[in-house]
Short mmCIF file of C-alpha atoms in Angstrom, two decimals:
data_model
loop_
_atom_site.label_atom_id
_atom_site.label_comp_id
_atom_site.label_asym_id
_atom_site.label_seq_id
_atom_site.Cartn_x
_atom_site.Cartn_y
_atom_site.Cartn_z
CA MET A 14 38.79 40.46 90.63
CA SER A 15 40.23 39.13 87.76
CA TRP A 16 41.44 36.46 87.44
CA ASP A 17 46.02 35.66 86.14
CA GLY A 18 46.56 32.22 87.59
CA PRO A 19 47.06 29.06 84.60
CA VAL A 20 42.79 27.83 83.32
CA VAL A 21 43.64 24.24 83.46
CA ASP A 22 41.78 21.66 81.72
CA THR A 23 41.78 19.04 83.41
CA HIS A 24 40.75 15.70 81.29
CA PHE A 25 41.42 16.43 77.65
CA HIS A 26 40.95 13.45 74.52
CA LEU A 27 42.78 14.82 72.42
CA ASP A 28 41.00 13.02 68.82
CA ILE A 29 43.38 13.58 65.81
CA ILE A 30 40.22 12.39 63.55
CA ASN A 31 37.33 14.19 64.76
CA ARG A 32 39.19 17.89 64.87
CA GLY A 33 43.13 17.03 66.30
CA TYR A 34 44.76 19.76 67.10
CA ASP A 35 42.16 22.79 66.62
CA ALA A 36 40.48 21.51 69.63
CA VAL A 37 43.46 22.39 71.93
CA ARG A 38 43.75 25.76 68.80
CA ARG A 39 40.54 26.87 70.95
CA PHE A 40 41.33 26.30 74.09
CA ARG A 41 43.98 28.14 74.21
CA GLU A 42 42.68 31.23 71.88
CA ALA A 43 39.51 30.79 75.34
CA GLY A 44 42.73 31.53 77.62
CA GLY A 45 43.62 27.70 77.91
CA THR A 46 47.11 27.44 79.46
CA HIS A 47 47.84 24.54 80.22
CA LEU A 48 45.85 20.16 79.66
CA VAL A 49 45.67 16.96 80.82
CA LEU A 50 46.02 15.29 78.14
CA VAL A 51 43.93 11.26 78.59
CA HIS A 52 45.21 8.70 76.92
CA LYS A 53 42.26 7.97 74.48
CA PRO A 54 42.45 5.26 71.59
CA LEU A 55 41.18 4.27 67.99
CA PHE A 56 38.32 2.00 68.90
CA THR A 57 38.58 0.91 65.55
CA PRO A 58 40.78 -2.58 65.83
CA LEU A 59 41.10 -2.58 69.18
CA PRO A 60 44.77 -3.10 70.41
CA SER A 61 44.80 -6.96 71.23
CA SER A 62 48.21 -7.35 72.30
CA GLY A 63 51.15 -5.27 74.80
CA GLU A 64 53.24 -4.59 72.04
CA GLU A 65 50.08 -2.67 70.54
CA PHE A 66 48.20 -1.38 74.16
CA GLN A 67 52.64 0.35 73.70
CA ARG A 68 53.09 2.00 70.53
CA ARG A 69 49.23 3.33 71.01
CA PHE A 70 50.16 5.21 74.36
CA GLY A 71 53.24 5.88 71.65
CA GLU A 72 51.39 8.02 70.10
CA THR A 73 49.51 10.28 73.04
CA LEU A 74 52.52 10.95 73.65
CA LYS A 75 54.03 12.24 70.12
CA MET A 76 50.26 13.93 70.70
CA ALA A 77 51.33 15.44 74.02
CA GLN A 78 54.86 17.55 72.33
CA GLU A 79 53.32 18.94 69.96
CA VAL A 80 50.61 19.86 72.40
CA GLU A 81 53.96 21.12 74.22
CA ARG A 82 54.61 23.92 70.99
CA MET A 83 51.02 25.28 71.78
CA LEU A 84 50.14 26.04 75.09
CA GLU A 85 52.59 26.47 78.24
CA GLY A 86 52.57 22.93 79.80
CA VAL A 87 50.73 19.71 79.28
CA TRP A 88 50.62 16.08 81.98
CA VAL A 89 50.21 12.65 79.92
CA VAL A 90 47.85 10.23 81.69
CA LEU A 91 48.27 6.96 80.28
CA GLY A 92 46.19 4.20 80.78
CA ILE A 93 43.48 1.45 78.98
CA HIS A 94 40.05 2.91 78.58
CA PRO A 95 36.94 2.09 80.44
CA VAL A 96 34.81 1.15 76.50
CA VAL A 97 38.22 -1.02 75.93
CA ALA A 98 38.35 -3.40 78.98
CA VAL A 99 34.45 -3.43 78.03
CA LYS A 100 35.62 -4.16 74.34
CA LEU A 101 37.55 -6.70 75.54
CA ARG A 102 36.09 -8.72 77.55
CA LYS A 103 33.26 -9.52 75.51
CA GLU A 104 35.94 -10.72 72.74
CA LEU A 105 37.93 -12.04 74.48
CA GLY A 106 35.83 -13.08 77.34
CA THR A 107 37.04 -13.16 81.21
CA GLU A 108 40.33 -15.62 80.53
#
């Protein structure tokens, strides 16, 4: 029996500094058809305002547009990465 349906990566972080879009190409070459692109920020410097988070979320949405040209489908998850939340709490405190 062979599978002829979609092959989906359900938690894909696209790191533009390291493998970048080559990671998507490699996924496609391995048979991948769709992915869920989960926001992964650059950790330095940390975002320090709502506007900065919005700007970085916008960068992830732009990446998704490029991924759409490479695969059959992409869905995006935006939110504050847990590591960022922990680091901000250490830097800013709980108040």
